[in-house]
mmCIF file of C-alpha atoms in Angstrom:
data_model
loop_
_atom_site.group_PDB
_atom_site.id
_atom_site.type_symbol
_atom_site.label_atom_id
_atom_site.label_comp_id
_atom_site.label_asym_id
_atom_site.label_seq_id
_atom_site.Cartn_x
_atom_site.Cartn_y
_atom_site.Cartn_z
ATOM 1 C CA MET A 1 48.514 258.227 33.597
ATOM 2 C CA THR A 2 46.189 257.714 30.630
ATOM 3 C CA ILE A 3 44.634 253.725 31.387
ATOM 4 C CA ALA A 4 43.491 252.206 28.194
ATOM 5 C CA PRO A 5 40.234 250.768 27.481
ATOM 6 C CA GLU A 6 39.182 247.512 28.050
ATOM 7 C CA ALA A 7 39.822 245.616 24.777
ATOM 8 C CA PRO A 8 36.325 244.620 24.301
ATOM 9 C CA ALA A 9 34.687 240.815 24.606
ATOM 10 C CA ARG A 10 35.002 238.840 21.672
ATOM 11 C CA SER A 11 31.074 237.969 20.592
ATOM 12 C CA ILE A 12 30.138 234.638 21.674
ATOM 13 C CA GLU A 13 27.080 232.908 20.178
ATOM 14 C CA PHE A 14 27.039 229.539 21.744
ATOM 15 C CA LEU A 15 28.449 228.714 25.337
ATOM 16 C CA GLU A 16 29.342 224.929 26.971
ATOM 17 C CA LEU A 17 28.925 224.486 30.906
ATOM 18 C CA ASP A 18 30.001 221.231 31.464
ATOM 19 C CA LEU A 19 27.660 220.966 35.257
ATOM 20 C CA THR A 20 29.592 218.382 36.011
ATOM 21 C CA ALA A 21 32.311 215.013 35.876
ATOM 22 C CA ARG A 22 29.882 212.278 37.250
ATOM 23 C CA CYS A 23 28.108 210.614 34.709
ATOM 24 C CA GLN A 24 27.168 206.626 34.543
ATOM 25 C CA LEU A 25 29.124 205.554 31.621
ATOM 26 C CA ALA A 26 32.858 204.468 31.914
ATOM 27 C CA CYS A 27 33.622 205.599 28.221
ATOM 28 C CA SER A 28 37.233 204.611 27.187
ATOM 29 C CA HIS A 29 37.383 207.862 24.788
ATOM 30 C CA CYS A 30 34.945 210.360 27.203
ATOM 31 C CA TYR A 31 36.395 213.964 26.049
ATOM 32 C CA ALA A 32 36.136 214.851 29.721
ATOM 33 C CA GLU A 33 37.148 211.998 31.237
ATOM 34 C CA ALA A 34 34.075 211.598 32.990
ATOM 35 C CA GLY A 35 32.978 208.622 35.028
ATOM 36 C CA PRO A 36 30.521 207.435 38.118
ATOM 37 C CA THR A 37 33.347 208.311 40.748
ATOM 38 C CA LYS A 38 34.237 212.060 39.345
ATOM 39 C CA GLY A 39 31.964 215.340 40.789
ATOM 40 C CA HIS A 40 30.439 218.177 39.777
ATOM 41 C CA GLY A 41 33.748 220.991 40.760
ATOM 42 C CA SER A 42 33.516 223.739 42.361
ATOM 43 C CA MET A 43 31.246 225.854 40.268
ATOM 44 C CA THR A 44 28.245 225.833 42.744
ATOM 45 C CA GLY A 45 24.373 226.797 40.771
ATOM 46 C CA ASP A 46 25.203 230.248 42.228
ATOM 47 C CA ASP A 47 27.695 230.656 40.432
ATOM 48 C CA TRP A 48 26.552 228.713 37.046
ATOM 49 C CA ARG A 49 23.067 230.904 36.772
ATOM 50 C CA HIS A 50 25.796 234.132 37.526
ATOM 51 C CA VAL A 51 27.501 232.707 34.135
ATOM 52 C CA ILE A 52 23.852 232.513 32.602
ATOM 53 C CA ASP A 53 23.081 235.929 33.640
ATOM 54 C CA GLU A 54 26.677 237.365 31.690
ATOM 55 C CA ALA A 55 26.006 235.326 28.897
ATOM 56 C CA ALA A 56 22.337 236.678 28.090
ATOM 57 C CA GLU A 57 24.379 240.426 28.351
ATOM 58 C CA VAL A 58 27.268 239.482 26.870
ATOM 59 C CA GLY A 59 24.953 238.633 22.995
ATOM 60 C CA VAL A 60 25.310 234.529 23.836
ATOM 61 C CA GLU A 61 22.343 232.864 22.269
ATOM 62 C CA THR A 62 22.501 229.091 22.870
ATOM 63 C CA VAL A 63 23.462 227.664 26.283
ATOM 64 C CA GLN A 64 24.508 223.760 26.446
ATOM 65 C CA LEU A 65 24.461 222.124 29.210
ATOM 66 C CA ILE A 66 26.884 219.115 28.709
ATOM 67 C CA GLY A 67 29.068 217.213 31.290
ATOM 68 C CA GLY A 68 30.376 214.854 32.513
ATOM 69 C CA GLU A 69 25.800 213.868 32.291
ATOM 70 C CA PRO A 70 24.251 217.206 32.829
ATOM 71 C CA THR A 71 21.359 215.392 34.365
ATOM 72 C CA LEU A 72 23.284 214.666 37.311
ATOM 73 C CA HIS A 73 23.626 217.695 38.881
ATOM 74 C CA PRO A 74 22.211 219.099 41.179
ATOM 75 C CA ASN A 75 20.541 221.953 40.164
ATOM 76 C CA PHE A 76 20.348 221.106 36.462
ATOM 77 C CA SER A 77 16.717 221.662 35.513
ATOM 78 C CA GLU A 78 17.320 225.374 37.736
ATOM 79 C CA LEU A 79 19.797 225.956 35.084
ATOM 80 C CA ALA A 80 18.039 224.863 32.787
ATOM 81 C CA TRP A 81 14.324 226.390 33.165
ATOM 82 C CA HIS A 82 16.567 230.138 34.529
ATOM 83 C CA ALA A 83 18.204 230.002 30.847
ATOM 84 C CA LEU A 84 15.109 230.211 29.038
ATOM 85 C CA ASP A 85 13.743 232.696 31.538
ATOM 86 C CA VAL A 86 16.812 235.054 30.134
ATOM 87 C CA GLY A 87 15.936 233.952 26.755
ATOM 88 C CA LEU A 88 18.700 231.426 25.739
ATOM 89 C CA ARG A 89 18.429 228.624 24.419
ATOM 90 C CA VAL A 90 19.599 226.046 25.600
ATOM 91 C CA ARG A 91 20.999 222.220 24.269
ATOM 92 C CA VAL A 92 21.125 219.089 26.007
ATOM 93 C CA TYR A 93 23.420 216.709 25.976
ATOM 94 C CA SER A 94 22.950 213.697 27.796
ATOM 95 C CA ASN A 95 23.512 209.892 27.449
ATOM 96 C CA LEU A 96 20.221 209.816 27.678
ATOM 97 C CA TYR A 97 20.337 206.504 30.166
ATOM 98 C CA ARG A 98 18.167 207.779 32.840
ATOM 99 C CA VAL A 99 15.180 210.271 32.031
ATOM 100 C CA ARG A 100 13.536 211.499 34.942
ATOM 101 C CA GLU A 101 9.623 212.821 33.882
ATOM 102 C CA GLU A 102 10.637 216.484 35.058
ATOM 103 C CA HIS A 103 13.276 216.522 32.220
ATOM 104 C CA TRP A 104 10.723 215.230 28.859
ATOM 105 C CA ASP A 105 8.705 218.511 29.636
ATOM 106 C CA LEU A 106 11.892 220.590 29.583
ATOM 107 C CA PHE A 107 13.064 218.566 26.617
ATOM 108 C CA GLY A 108 10.276 219.398 25.132
ATOM 109 C CA HIS A 109 10.127 222.732 25.630
ATOM 110 C CA PRO A 110 10.077 224.701 21.851
ATOM 111 C CA ASP A 111 13.575 226.571 22.435
ATOM 112 C CA VAL A 112 15.736 223.545 23.509
ATOM 113 C CA ARG A 113 17.234 220.860 21.616
ATOM 114 C CA LEU A 114 18.397 218.141 22.987
ATOM 115 C CA ALA A 115 21.267 215.453 21.455
ATOM 116 C CA THR A 116 22.957 212.245 22.208
ATOM 117 C CA SER A 117 25.542 209.778 21.994
ATOM 118 C CA TYR A 118 25.547 205.679 20.402
ATOM 119 C CA TYR A 119 27.905 204.239 19.121
ATOM 120 C CA SER A 120 26.465 200.653 18.113
ATOM 121 C CA ASP A 121 22.917 198.280 17.112
ATOM 122 C CA ALA A 122 24.769 196.121 18.513
ATOM 123 C CA PRO A 123 23.761 196.011 22.565
ATOM 124 C CA ALA A 124 27.257 194.386 22.753
ATOM 125 C CA GLU A 125 29.154 195.917 21.233
ATOM 126 C CA HIS A 126 27.789 199.718 22.498
ATOM 127 C CA ASP A 127 28.330 198.805 26.506
ATOM 128 C CA GLU A 128 31.377 197.611 25.723
ATOM 129 C CA ILE A 129 32.323 201.054 24.600
ATOM 130 C CA THR A 130 30.338 203.237 27.007
ATOM 131 C CA GLY A 131 31.852 200.753 30.370
ATOM 132 C CA ARG A 132 28.178 200.114 31.350
ATOM 133 C CA LYS A 133 25.725 197.347 30.806
ATOM 134 C CA GLY A 134 22.132 198.159 29.441
ATOM 135 C CA SER A 135 23.451 201.257 28.027
ATOM 136 C CA HIS A 136 22.387 200.601 24.803
ATOM 137 C CA ASP A 137 19.252 198.859 25.640
ATOM 138 C CA SER A 138 18.432 202.101 28.299
ATOM 139 C CA THR A 139 19.581 205.227 25.517
ATOM 140 C CA ARG A 140 18.004 203.652 22.553
ATOM 141 C CA ALA A 141 14.843 203.399 23.987
ATOM 142 C CA ASN A 142 14.513 206.975 25.260
ATOM 143 C CA ILE A 143 16.151 207.693 21.733
ATOM 144 C CA VAL A 144 12.866 206.129 21.067
ATOM 145 C CA GLU A 145 10.797 207.755 24.151
ATOM 146 C CA ALA A 146 11.452 210.908 22.515
ATOM 147 C CA LEU A 147 11.055 210.574 19.089
ATOM 148 C CA ARG A 148 7.168 209.345 20.158
ATOM 149 C CA ARG A 149 6.808 212.521 22.067
ATOM 150 C CA GLY A 150 7.593 214.994 18.999
ATOM 151 C CA ILE A 151 11.053 215.957 19.789
ATOM 152 C CA ASP A 152 14.242 215.591 17.547
ATOM 153 C CA VAL A 153 17.114 213.823 19.138
ATOM 154 C CA LYS A 154 21.023 215.233 17.324
ATOM 155 C CA VAL A 155 22.792 211.777 17.961
ATOM 156 C CA GLY A 156 26.159 211.944 17.418
ATOM 157 C CA ILE A 157 28.304 208.150 16.438
ATOM 158 C CA ILE A 158 31.346 207.644 16.722
ATOM 159 C CA HIS A 159 33.262 205.593 15.087
ATOM 160 C CA MET A 160 35.943 203.927 17.879
ATOM 161 C CA ARG A 161 37.303 201.045 15.388
ATOM 162 C CA ASP A 162 37.669 198.706 11.905
ATOM 163 C CA GLY A 163 34.524 197.035 12.132
ATOM 164 C CA GLN A 164 32.613 198.502 14.307
ATOM 165 C CA ARG A 165 28.904 198.637 13.114
ATOM 166 C CA SER A 166 28.567 202.811 12.926
ATOM 167 C CA GLN A 167 26.608 202.543 9.488
ATOM 168 C CA GLU A 168 24.865 199.995 10.693
ATOM 169 C CA ALA A 169 23.932 202.152 14.374
ATOM 170 C CA PHE A 170 23.369 205.664 11.636
ATOM 171 C CA ALA A 171 20.780 203.428 9.260
ATOM 172 C CA GLU A 172 18.551 202.271 12.683
ATOM 173 C CA MET A 173 18.451 205.534 13.930
ATOM 174 C CA VAL A 174 17.413 206.944 10.755
ATOM 175 C CA GLU A 175 14.936 203.848 10.137
ATOM 176 C CA LEU A 176 13.339 204.831 14.051
ATOM 177 C CA GLY A 177 12.700 209.129 13.024
ATOM 178 C CA ALA A 178 15.716 210.559 14.023
ATOM 179 C CA THR A 179 16.520 213.715 11.620
ATOM 180 C CA GLN A 180 19.557 214.172 12.425
ATOM 181 C CA VAL A 181 21.757 212.172 12.641
ATOM 182 C CA ARG A 182 26.411 212.057 11.817
ATOM 183 C CA ILE A 183 28.360 209.203 12.420
ATOM 184 C CA ASP A 184 32.398 210.866 13.403
ATOM 185 C CA ARG A 185 36.121 209.792 14.337
ATOM 186 C CA VAL A 186 36.701 209.960 18.210
ATOM 187 C CA ARG A 187 39.105 212.669 18.760
ATOM 188 C CA ALA A 188 42.137 212.224 20.612
ATOM 189 C CA VAL A 189 41.946 214.531 23.956
ATOM 190 C CA GLY A 190 40.824 213.472 27.419
ATOM 191 C CA ASN A 191 40.897 209.159 27.935
ATOM 192 C CA ALA A 192 41.307 209.106 23.854
ATOM 193 C CA VAL A 193 44.955 210.131 24.197
ATOM 194 C CA GLN A 194 46.510 207.100 25.759
ATOM 195 C CA GLY A 195 49.402 208.606 27.287
ATOM 196 C CA VAL A 196 49.838 211.094 25.143
ATOM 197 C CA LEU A 197 49.934 214.843 25.275
ATOM 198 C CA PRO A 198 46.233 216.624 23.748
ATOM 199 C CA SER A 199 47.627 218.767 20.688
ATOM 200 C CA THR A 200 45.766 221.178 18.936
ATOM 201 C CA SER A 201 45.522 218.842 15.561
ATOM 202 C CA ALA A 202 42.891 216.750 17.142
ATOM 203 C CA LEU A 203 40.487 220.048 17.274
ATOM 204 C CA CYS A 204 38.190 221.113 14.474
ATOM 205 C CA GLY A 205 40.547 224.791 14.087
ATOM 206 C CA ARG A 206 37.194 226.594 15.054
ATOM 207 C CA CYS A 207 37.618 226.689 18.650
ATOM 208 C CA GLY A 208 36.479 230.337 20.485
ATOM 209 C CA GLU A 209 34.825 230.955 16.250
ATOM 210 C CA GLY A 210 31.623 232.020 18.176
ATOM 211 C CA LYS A 211 31.459 230.080 20.865
ATOM 212 C CA ALA A 212 33.890 228.662 24.474
ATOM 213 C CA ALA A 213 33.066 226.295 27.349
ATOM 214 C CA ILE A 214 33.061 226.718 31.152
ATOM 215 C CA LEU A 215 34.433 223.999 32.734
ATOM 216 C CA PRO A 216 33.280 222.193 35.700
ATOM 217 C CA ASP A 217 36.256 224.135 37.424
ATOM 218 C CA GLY A 218 35.103 227.513 36.576
ATOM 219 C CA THR A 219 37.783 227.654 33.051
ATOM 220 C CA VAL A 220 37.065 228.949 30.281
ATOM 221 C CA ALA A 221 38.086 227.000 27.290
ATOM 222 C CA PRO A 222 37.797 227.904 23.382
ATOM 223 C CA CYS A 223 35.802 224.693 23.287
ATOM 224 C CA GLY A 224 34.756 221.356 25.169
ATOM 225 C CA MET A 225 37.357 219.309 23.543
ATOM 226 C CA GLY A 226 40.641 222.210 24.293
ATOM 227 C CA ARG A 227 40.206 222.133 28.283
ATOM 228 C CA PHE A 228 43.347 221.604 27.802
ATOM 229 C CA MET A 229 43.357 225.665 26.523
ATOM 230 C CA PRO A 230 42.671 227.324 29.625
ATOM 231 C CA ALA A 231 42.196 231.092 28.843
ATOM 232 C CA GLY A 232 40.836 232.447 32.791
ATOM 233 C CA ASN A 233 38.406 231.553 35.254
ATOM 234 C CA VAL A 234 34.607 232.936 35.522
ATOM 235 C CA ARG A 235 35.234 231.887 39.410
ATOM 236 C CA GLY A 236 38.237 234.768 39.993
ATOM 237 C CA SER A 237 36.996 237.816 36.868
ATOM 238 C CA SER A 238 33.464 237.951 35.102
ATOM 239 C CA LEU A 239 32.945 236.128 31.904
ATOM 240 C CA LYS A 240 32.819 239.414 29.003
ATOM 241 C CA GLN A 241 36.790 240.224 31.124
ATOM 242 C CA VAL A 242 37.737 236.701 29.911
ATOM 243 C CA LEU A 243 36.284 236.923 26.744
ATOM 244 C CA ALA A 244 37.949 240.287 25.975
ATOM 245 C CA GLY A 245 41.477 239.395 28.031
ATOM 246 C CA SER A 246 45.314 238.574 26.224
ATOM 247 C CA ALA A 247 45.006 235.336 27.041
ATOM 248 C CA TRP A 248 41.376 234.017 25.736
ATOM 249 C CA SER A 249 42.876 236.203 22.482
ATOM 250 C CA SER A 250 46.079 233.949 22.568
ATOM 251 C CA VAL A 251 44.925 230.208 22.986
ATOM 252 C CA VAL A 252 42.143 231.676 19.942
ATOM 253 C CA ALA A 253 45.386 232.244 17.873
ATOM 254 C CA SER A 254 47.130 229.104 18.971
ATOM 255 C CA ILE A 255 44.870 226.838 16.878
ATOM 256 C CA PRO A 256 45.632 226.374 13.555
ATOM 257 C CA ARG A 257 42.066 227.360 11.051
ATOM 258 C CA ARG A 258 41.557 224.561 8.381
ATOM 259 C CA GLY A 259 38.956 223.559 6.374
ATOM 260 C CA GLN A 260 35.929 224.483 3.814
ATOM 261 C CA ALA A 261 35.448 227.977 5.403
ATOM 262 C CA GLY A 262 32.363 227.496 7.378
ATOM 263 C CA CYS A 263 33.171 223.254 7.895
ATOM 264 C CA THR A 264 36.311 221.470 9.190
ATOM 265 C CA PRO A 265 38.114 219.302 7.239
ATOM 266 C CA ASP A 266 35.490 216.015 8.468
ATOM 267 C CA GLU A 267 32.879 217.228 6.870
ATOM 268 C CA ASP A 268 33.517 213.583 3.857
ATOM 269 C CA SER A 269 32.860 211.779 7.220
ATOM 270 C CA CYS A 270 29.063 213.232 6.843
ATOM 271 C CA MET A 271 27.303 210.018 5.977
ATOM 272 C CA PRO A 272 24.220 211.707 4.998
ATOM 273 C CA SER A 273 20.324 209.782 4.101
ATOM 274 C CA PRO A 274 17.289 211.526 2.655
ATOM 275 C CA GLY A 275 16.014 213.188 4.538
ATOM 276 C CA VAL A 276 18.535 213.031 6.669
ATOM 277 C CA ASP A 277 20.110 216.847 7.833
ATOM 278 C CA MET A 278 23.704 216.838 7.238
ATOM 279 C CA ALA A 279 24.110 220.404 6.920
ATOM 280 C CA CYS A 280 27.176 221.368 8.493
ATOM 281 C CA ASN A 281 27.893 224.598 10.540
ATOM 282 C CA PRO A 282 30.323 224.990 13.709
ATOM 283 C CA ASP A 283 29.492 228.417 13.538
ATOM 284 C CA LYS A 284 25.842 227.135 14.863
ATOM 285 C CA ASP A 285 25.804 224.179 15.765
ATOM 286 C CA GLY A 286 27.024 222.800 19.076
ATOM 287 C CA SER A 287 30.498 221.864 20.840
ATOM 288 C CA ASP A 288 33.134 222.254 17.836
ATOM 289 C CA CYS A 289 34.369 218.435 17.551
ATOM 290 C CA SER A 290 33.864 214.973 18.482
ATOM 291 C CA PRO A 291 32.933 213.996 21.031
ATOM 292 C CA ALA A 292 32.034 216.484 23.023
ATOM 293 C CA GLU A 293 28.539 216.975 20.990
ATOM 294 C CA THR A 294 29.862 213.700 18.941
ATOM 295 C CA PRO A 295 30.906 214.633 15.495
ATOM 296 C CA ALA A 296 32.865 217.618 14.714
ATOM 297 C CA CYS A 297 30.807 218.743 11.758
ATOM 298 C CA ASN A 298 27.835 218.706 13.716
ATOM 299 C CA PRO A 299 24.281 219.574 11.615
ATOM 300 C CA ALA A 300 23.415 223.500 12.324
ATOM 301 C CA TYR A 301 21.656 224.822 15.260
ATOM 302 C CA ASP A 302 17.650 224.369 14.499
ATOM 303 C CA ASP A 303 15.953 227.228 15.231
#
């Protein structure tokens, strides 16, 4: 009997690692339904290290550590440094509510990029959206500190509602010196679905193309926003096997492809300003849809 050879794994250059569902904030729109009472999931530190090793072996170039709030995971620093040690670039998507000194050392590494979300230049409005009083002041102060240290921060501003001071927040970030800032609309996934089932119509149309996400329980999805479309689990098989499997192919094929080549239909929502990087390249950016990395049409990953 002839055994059919295993199909080649689809090329993945960007891998999102959703380390935890725990977060100090309680955002009403959170794509991951994260919050202060949520856990870290069933993936152990060893499981994540194994995934990182596999990622390097299959050609992944960049891993994004996200959550929830990734810095709350007990193995966060160890995993980030391990990824760097095996030759991967690292992006950390943090709410920047609290930053330890050891994390500043990591964020300043030349192969690490830092990203965050911001909602308004008005503290009360920002705090209402995050569900945490004082979150505006903490996040803004840490953005300022990052820039002071020479660490550029990719800032995603999610426009939630009419009258929100999104444009003012954009202008504020530019004035502070951030060079990668954009505004995008909230997406109907996670907490934002408001009682309806999530749909592929909420995705940017590029999920699974050169990227994938691994959730806190080991589930593999085409992107963080597409977590309602499981395609396998790295706790039961290897990442390479999942990416070469029929379930992954079916999930990726089911996502409607739309928009310009190399971009998303939300590009017009990008609001450029002199000196601000608004390049839209979902093939090289972080998460492909907001608010996973926040913007659906993110600036290209800068080398």
